């Protein structure tokens, strides 16, 4: 074997060895940690606009029974358009709970009500029960309408007072309307500001409200 050929073989061997070393080092290198800002973090939203939809397909019931059939059961306002009354409650809850949320990203909050089942007169002044409220929340870009998050179904159940407790609550101004409005305001604020969004308490029912 000539001297030149030996030198060439040595150079080729070193090149192959270097390639193998680089490949092995690259394959076994630890993954770069994901930057903190790219992980799930506390959202930074503020309210630019909102829309509450109470579909006409939802059936309102005026039956004064313990468990009336219907999607909307509401007695906290005078008899009238129950769909419009429910929408007004959500409107007020959004203004109360979200107006002062001052995150970086503007969003349009869209709510579609699926169930609003408060207490009838018969239930409220005897055994009490549960205000069963279910709705979807979607956050959209206020300009393009593109979905930023959602839709997320929220079950915002609240204990409904009954009997003497309901009478005493009414006397203090803690009516069904006041308690539900405050409760929804708190639920929506948590959905907008917490990394987890709103999480119902154990058992799925909020017992006491914390006014905003």
CSV table of N, CA and C in Angstrom, one decimal, residues 25-133:
chain,number,residue,atom,x,y,z
A,25,UNK,N,-23.9,12.6,19.6
A,25,UNK,CA,-24.1,13.7,20.5
A,25,UNK,C,-25.4,14.4,20.4
A,26,UNK,N,-25.8,14.6,19.1
A,26,UNK,CA,-27.0,15.3,18.8
A,26,UNK,C,-28.2,14.5,19.3
A,27,UNK,N,-28.2,13.2,19.0
A,27,UNK,CA,-29.3,12.4,19.3
A,27,UNK,C,-29.5,12.3,20.9
A,28,UNK,N,-28.4,12.2,21.6
A,28,UNK,CA,-28.5,12.0,23.0
A,28,UNK,C,-28.6,13.3,23.8
A,29,UNK,N,-28.5,14.5,23.2
A,29,UNK,CA,-28.5,15.7,23.9
A,29,UNK,C,-29.9,15.9,24.6
A,30,UNK,N,-29.9,16.5,25.8
A,30,UNK,CA,-31.2,16.7,26.4
A,30,UNK,C,-32.0,17.7,25.7
A,31,UNK,N,-33.4,17.5,25.7
A,31,UNK,CA,-34.3,18.5,25.1
A,31,UNK,C,-34.2,19.8,25.8
A,32,UNK,N,-34.3,20.9,25.0
A,32,UNK,CA,-34.4,22.2,25.6
A,32,UNK,C,-35.6,22.4,26.4
A,33,UNK,N,-35.6,22.9,27.6
A,33,UNK,CA,-36.9,23.1,28.3
A,33,UNK,C,-37.8,24.1,27.6
A,34,UNK,N,-39.1,23.9,27.7
A,34,UNK,CA,-40.0,24.7,27.1
A,34,UNK,C,-40.1,26.1,27.8
A,35,UNK,N,-39.9,27.2,27.2
A,35,UNK,CA,-39.9,28.5,27.9
A,35,UNK,C,-41.2,28.6,28.7
A,36,UNK,N,-41.1,29.2,29.9
A,36,UNK,CA,-42.3,29.4,30.7
A,36,UNK,C,-43.4,30.0,30.1
A,37,UNK,N,-43.1,31.1,29.3
A,37,UNK,CA,-44.2,31.8,28.6
A,37,UNK,C,-44.9,31.0,27.6
A,38,UNK,N,-44.4,29.9,27.2
A,38,UNK,CA,-45.1,29.1,26.2
A,38,UNK,C,-46.0,28.0,26.8
A,39,UNK,N,-45.9,27.8,28.1
A,39,UNK,CA,-46.7,26.9,28.8
A,39,UNK,C,-48.1,27.5,29.1
A,40,UNK,N,-49.0,26.6,29.6
A,40,UNK,CA,-50.3,27.1,30.0
A,40,UNK,C,-50.1,28.1,31.2
A,41,UNK,N,-50.5,29.3,31.0
A,41,UNK,CA,-50.3,30.4,32.0
A,41,UNK,C,-51.6,31.1,32.3
A,42,UNK,N,-51.6,31.9,33.2
A,42,UNK,CA,-52.7,32.8,33.6
A,42,UNK,C,-53.1,33.6,32.4
A,43,UNK,N,-54.3,33.6,31.9
A,43,UNK,CA,-54.7,34.4,30.7
A,43,UNK,C,-54.7,35.9,31.0
A,44,UNK,N,-54.5,36.6,30.0
A,44,UNK,CA,-54.4,38.1,30.1
A,44,UNK,C,-55.4,38.7,29.2
A,45,UNK,N,-56.7,38.7,29.5
A,45,UNK,CA,-57.8,39.2,28.7
A,45,UNK,C,-58.4,40.5,29.3
A,46,UNK,N,-59.0,41.3,28.4
A,46,UNK,CA,-59.9,42.3,28.9
A,46,UNK,C,-61.1,42.4,28.0
A,47,UNK,N,-62.2,42.8,28.5
A,47,UNK,CA,-63.5,42.8,27.8
A,47,UNK,C,-63.6,43.9,26.8
A,48,UNK,N,-63.7,43.6,25.5
A,48,UNK,CA,-63.9,44.6,24.5
A,48,UNK,C,-65.4,44.7,24.1
A,49,UNK,N,-66.1,43.5,24.1
A,49,UNK,CA,-67.5,43.5,23.7
A,49,UNK,C,-68.0,42.2,24.2
A,50,UNK,N,-69.3,42.1,24.2
A,50,UNK,CA,-70.0,40.8,24.6
A,50,UNK,C,-71.3,40.6,23.9
A,51,UNK,N,-71.7,39.4,23.9
A,51,UNK,CA,-73.0,39.1,23.3
A,51,UNK,C,-73.6,37.9,24.1
A,52,UNK,N,-74.8,38.0,24.6
A,52,UNK,CA,-75.5,36.9,25.3
A,52,UNK,C,-76.7,36.5,24.4
A,53,UNK,N,-76.7,35.2,24.2
A,53,UNK,CA,-77.7,34.6,23.3
A,53,UNK,C,-78.6,33.6,24.2
A,54,UNK,N,-79.9,33.9,24.2
A,54,UNK,CA,-80.8,33.0,24.9
A,54,UNK,C,-81.7,32.4,23.8
A,55,UNK,N,-81.4,31.3,23.3
A,55,UNK,CA,-82.1,30.8,22.1
A,55,UNK,C,-83.6,30.7,22.4
A,56,UNK,N,-84.4,31.1,21.4
A,56,UNK,CA,-85.8,31.0,21.4
A,56,UNK,C,-86.3,29.6,21.6
A,57,UNK,N,-85.5,28.7,21.2
A,57,UNK,CA,-85.8,27.2,21.3
A,57,UNK,C,-85.9,26.8,22.7
A,58,UNK,N,-85.3,27.5,23.6
A,58,UNK,CA,-85.4,27.1,25.0
A,58,UNK,C,-86.9,27.4,25.5
A,59,UNK,N,-87.4,26.4,26.2
A,59,UNK,CA,-88.8,26.4,26.6
A,59,UNK,C,-88.9,27.0,28.0
A,60,UNK,N,-89.7,28.1,28.2
A,60,UNK,CA,-89.9,28.7,29.5
A,60,UNK,C,-91.2,28.1,30.1
A,61,UNK,N,-91.1,27.8,31.4
A,61,UNK,CA,-92.2,27.3,32.1
A,61,UNK,C,-92.7,28.2,33.2
A,62,UNK,N,-94.0,28.3,33.3
A,62,UNK,CA,-94.6,29.1,34.4
A,62,UNK,C,-95.3,28.2,35.4
A,63,UNK,N,-95.1,26.9,35.3
A,63,UNK,CA,-95.8,26.0,36.2
A,63,UNK,C,-95.2,26.2,37.6
A,64,UNK,N,-96.1,26.3,38.6
A,64,UNK,CA,-95.7,26.4,40.0
A,64,UNK,C,-95.7,25.1,40.7
A,65,UNK,N,-94.7,24.3,40.3
A,65,UNK,CA,-94.5,23.0,40.9
A,65,UNK,C,-93.0,22.8,41.3
A,66,UNK,N,-92.8,21.7,42.0
A,66,UNK,CA,-91.4,21.5,42.5
A,66,UNK,C,-90.4,21.3,41.4
A,67,UNK,N,-90.8,20.6,40.4
A,67,UNK,CA,-89.9,20.3,39.3
A,67,UNK,C,-90.6,20.5,37.9
A,68,UNK,N,-90.8,21.8,37.6
A,68,UNK,CA,-91.5,22.0,36.3
A,68,UNK,C,-90.6,21.7,35.1
A,69,UNK,N,-91.2,21.1,34.1
A,69,UNK,CA,-90.5,20.9,32.8
A,69,UNK,C,-90.2,22.2,32.2
A,70,UNK,N,-89.1,22.3,31.5
A,70,UNK,CA,-88.7,23.5,30.8
A,70,UNK,C,-87.2,23.8,31.0
A,71,UNK,N,-86.7,24.6,30.1
A,71,UNK,CA,-85.3,25.0,30.1
A,71,UNK,C,-85.1,26.3,30.9
A,72,UNK,N,-86.1,27.1,30.9
A,72,UNK,CA,-86.1,28.4,31.7
A,72,UNK,C,-87.2,28.4,32.7
A,73,UNK,N,-86.8,28.5,34.0
A,73,UNK,CA,-87.7,28.7,35.1
A,73,UNK,C,-87.2,29.9,35.9
A,74,UNK,N,-88.0,30.9,35.8
A,74,UNK,CA,-87.6,32.2,36.5
A,74,UNK,C,-88.7,32.9,37.0
A,75,UNK,N,-88.6,33.3,38.3
A,75,UNK,CA,-89.7,34.0,39.0
A,75,UNK,C,-89.1,35.3,39.7
A,76,UNK,N,-87.9,35.6,39.4
A,76,UNK,CA,-87.3,36.8,40.1
A,76,UNK,C,-87.7,38.1,39.5
A,77,UNK,N,-88.4,38.1,38.4
A,77,UNK,CA,-89.0,39.3,37.8
A,77,UNK,C,-90.5,39.1,37.6
A,78,UNK,N,-91.2,40.2,37.4
A,78,UNK,CA,-92.6,40.1,37.1
A,78,UNK,C,-92.8,39.3,35.9
A,79,UNK,N,-94.0,38.7,35.7
A,79,UNK,CA,-94.3,37.9,34.5
A,79,UNK,C,-94.0,38.7,33.3
A,80,UNK,N,-93.4,38.1,32.3
A,80,UNK,CA,-93.0,38.8,31.1
A,80,UNK,C,-92.2,37.9,30.2
A,81,UNK,N,-91.4,38.5,29.4
A,81,UNK,CA,-90.5,37.7,28.4
A,81,UNK,C,-89.3,37.1,29.2
A,82,UNK,N,-89.4,35.9,29.6
A,82,UNK,CA,-88.4,35.2,30.4
A,82,UNK,C,-87.1,35.2,29.7
A,83,UNK,N,-87.1,35.0,28.4
A,83,UNK,CA,-85.8,35.0,27.6
A,83,UNK,C,-85.1,36.3,27.8
A,84,UNK,N,-85.8,37.4,27.6
A,84,UNK,CA,-85.2,38.7,27.8
A,84,UNK,C,-84.7,39.0,29.2
A,85,UNK,N,-85.5,38.5,30.2
A,85,UNK,CA,-85.1,38.7,31.6
A,85,UNK,C,-83.8,37.9,31.9
A,86,UNK,N,-83.7,36.7,31.4
A,86,UNK,CA,-82.5,35.9,31.6
A,86,UNK,C,-81.3,36.6,30.9
A,87,UNK,N,-81.5,37.1,29.7
A,87,UNK,CA,-80.4,37.8,29.0
A,87,UNK,C,-80.0,39.0,29.8
A,88,UNK,N,-80.9,39.7,30.4
A,88,UNK,CA,-80.5,40.9,31.2
A,88,UNK,C,-79.7,40.6,32.4
A,89,UNK,N,-80.0,39.4,33.0
A,89,UNK,CA,-79.2,39.0,34.2
A,89,UNK,C,-77.8,38.7,33.7
A,90,UNK,N,-77.6,38.0,32.6
A,90,UNK,CA,-76.3,37.7,32.1
A,90,UNK,C,-75.5,39.0,31.7
A,91,UNK,N,-76.3,39.9,31.1
A,91,UNK,CA,-75.7,41.2,30.7
A,91,UNK,C,-75.1,41.9,31.9
A,92,UNK,N,-75.9,42.0,33.0
A,92,UNK,CA,-75.5,42.7,34.2
A,92,UNK,C,-74.3,41.9,34.9
A,93,UNK,N,-74.3,40.6,34.8
A,93,UNK,CA,-73.3,39.8,35.4
A,93,UNK,C,-71.9,40.1,34.7
A,94,UNK,N,-72.0,40.2,33.4
A,94,UNK,CA,-70.8,40.4,32.6
A,94,UNK,C,-70.2,41.8,33.0
A,95,UNK,N,-71.1,42.8,33.0
A,95,UNK,CA,-70.6,44.2,33.3
A,95,UNK,C,-70.0,44.2,34.7
A,96,UNK,N,-70.7,43.5,35.6
A,96,UNK,CA,-70.2,43.5,37.0
A,96,UNK,C,-68.9,42.8,37.2
A,97,UNK,N,-68.8,41.6,36.6
A,97,UNK,CA,-67.6,40.8,36.8
A,97,UNK,C,-66.4,41.1,35.9
A,98,UNK,N,-66.6,41.6,34.7
A,98,UNK,CA,-65.6,41.7,33.7
A,98,UNK,C,-65.1,43.1,33.3
A,99,UNK,N,-65.9,44.1,33.7
A,99,UNK,CA,-65.6,45.5,33.2
A,99,UNK,C,-64.2,45.9,33.7
A,100,UNK,N,-63.8,45.6,34.9
A,100,UNK,CA,-62.5,46.0,35.4
A,100,UNK,C,-61.4,45.0,35.3
A,101,UNK,N,-61.6,43.9,34.5
A,101,UNK,CA,-60.5,43.0,34.2
A,101,UNK,C,-59.6,43.6,33.2
A,102,UNK,N,-58.3,43.8,33.5
A,102,UNK,CA,-57.5,44.7,32.6
A,102,UNK,C,-56.3,43.9,32.0
A,103,UNK,N,-56.6,42.7,31.5
A,103,UNK,CA,-55.5,42.0,30.8
A,103,UNK,C,-55.1,42.6,29.5
A,104,UNK,N,-54.1,42.0,28.8
A,104,UNK,CA,-53.5,42.6,27.6
A,104,UNK,C,-54.3,42.4,26.4
A,105,UNK,N,-55.0,41.3,26.2
A,105,UNK,CA,-55.6,40.9,25.0
A,105,UNK,C,-57.1,41.2,25.0
A,106,UNK,N,-57.6,42.1,24.1
A,106,UNK,CA,-59.0,42.3,24.0
A,106,UNK,C,-59.8,41.1,23.5
A,107,UNK,N,-61.0,40.8,24.1
A,107,UNK,CA,-61.8,39.7,23.6
A,107,UNK,C,-63.2,40.1,23.6
A,108,UNK,N,-64.0,39.4,22.8
A,108,UNK,CA,-65.4,39.5,22.7
A,108,UNK,C,-65.9,38.2,23.4
A,109,UNK,N,-66.7,38.4,24.4
A,109,UNK,CA,-67.2,37.3,25.2
A,109,UNK,C,-68.6,36.9,24.6
A,110,UNK,N,-68.7,35.7,24.2
A,110,UNK,CA,-70.0,35.2,23.6
A,110,UNK,C,-70.6,34.1,24.5
A,111,UNK,N,-71.8,34.3,25.0
A,111,UNK,CA,-72.4,33.4,25.9
A,111,UNK,C,-73.7,32.9,25.2
A,112,UNK,N,-73.8,31.6,25.3
A,112,UNK,CA,-75.1,30.9,24.8
A,112,UNK,C,-75.7,30.2,25.9
A,113,UNK,N,-76.8,30.6,26.4
A,113,UNK,CA,-77.5,30.0,27.5
A,113,UNK,C,-78.1,28.6,27.1
A,114,UNK,N,-77.9,27.6,27.9
A,114,UNK,CA,-78.5,26.3,27.6
A,114,UNK,C,-79.6,25.9,28.6
A,115,UNK,N,-79.5,26.4,29.8
A,115,UNK,CA,-80.4,26.1,30.8
A,115,UNK,C,-80.4,27.2,31.9
A,116,UNK,N,-81.5,27.6,32.4
A,116,UNK,CA,-81.6,28.6,33.5
A,116,UNK,C,-82.8,28.2,34.3
A,117,UNK,N,-82.5,27.4,35.3
A,117,UNK,CA,-83.6,26.8,36.1
A,117,UNK,C,-83.5,27.2,37.5
A,118,UNK,N,-84.2,28.3,37.8
A,118,UNK,CA,-84.2,28.8,39.2
A,118,UNK,C,-85.4,28.1,39.9
A,119,UNK,N,-85.8,28.7,41.1
A,119,UNK,CA,-86.8,28.1,41.9
A,119,UNK,C,-88.2,28.7,41.6
A,120,UNK,N,-89.2,27.8,41.6
A,120,UNK,CA,-90.6,28.3,41.6
A,120,UNK,C,-91.0,28.8,43.0
A,121,UNK,N,-92.1,29.5,43.0
A,121,UNK,CA,-92.6,30.0,44.3
A,121,UNK,C,-92.8,28.8,45.3
A,122,UNK,N,-93.4,27.7,44.8
A,122,UNK,CA,-93.6,26.6,45.7
A,122,UNK,C,-92.4,26.0,46.3
A,123,UNK,N,-91.3,25.9,45.5
A,123,UNK,CA,-90.0,25.4,45.9
A,123,UNK,C,-89.3,26.4,46.9
A,124,UNK,N,-89.4,27.7,46.5
A,124,UNK,CA,-88.6,28.7,47.2
A,124,UNK,C,-89.2,28.8,48.7
A,125,UNK,N,-90.5,28.8,48.8
A,125,UNK,CA,-91.1,29.0,50.1
A,125,UNK,C,-91.3,27.8,50.9
A,126,UNK,N,-90.7,26.6,50.5
A,126,UNK,CA,-90.8,25.4,51.2
A,126,UNK,C,-89.4,24.8,51.4
A,127,UNK,N,-89.0,23.9,50.5
A,127,UNK,CA,-87.8,23.1,50.7
A,127,UNK,C,-86.5,23.8,50.2
A,128,UNK,N,-86.7,24.8,49.3
A,128,UNK,CA,-85.5,25.3,48.6
A,128,UNK,C,-85.0,24.3,47.6
A,129,UNK,N,-83.9,24.6,47.0
A,129,UNK,CA,-83.4,23.8,45.9
A,129,UNK,C,-82.1,24.3,45.3
A,130,UNK,N,-81.9,24.1,44.0
A,130,UNK,CA,-80.7,24.4,43.3
A,130,UNK,C,-81.1,25.3,42.1
A,131,UNK,N,-80.4,26.4,42.0
A,131,UNK,CA,-80.4,27.2,40.8
A,131,UNK,C,-79.5,26.5,39.8
A,132,UNK,N,-80.1,25.9,38.8
A,132,UNK,CA,-79.3,25.1,37.8
A,132,UNK,C,-79.1,25.9,36.5
A,133,UNK,N,-77.9,26.4,36.3
A,133,UNK,CA,-77.6,27.3,35.2
A,133,UNK,C,-76.4,26.7,34.4
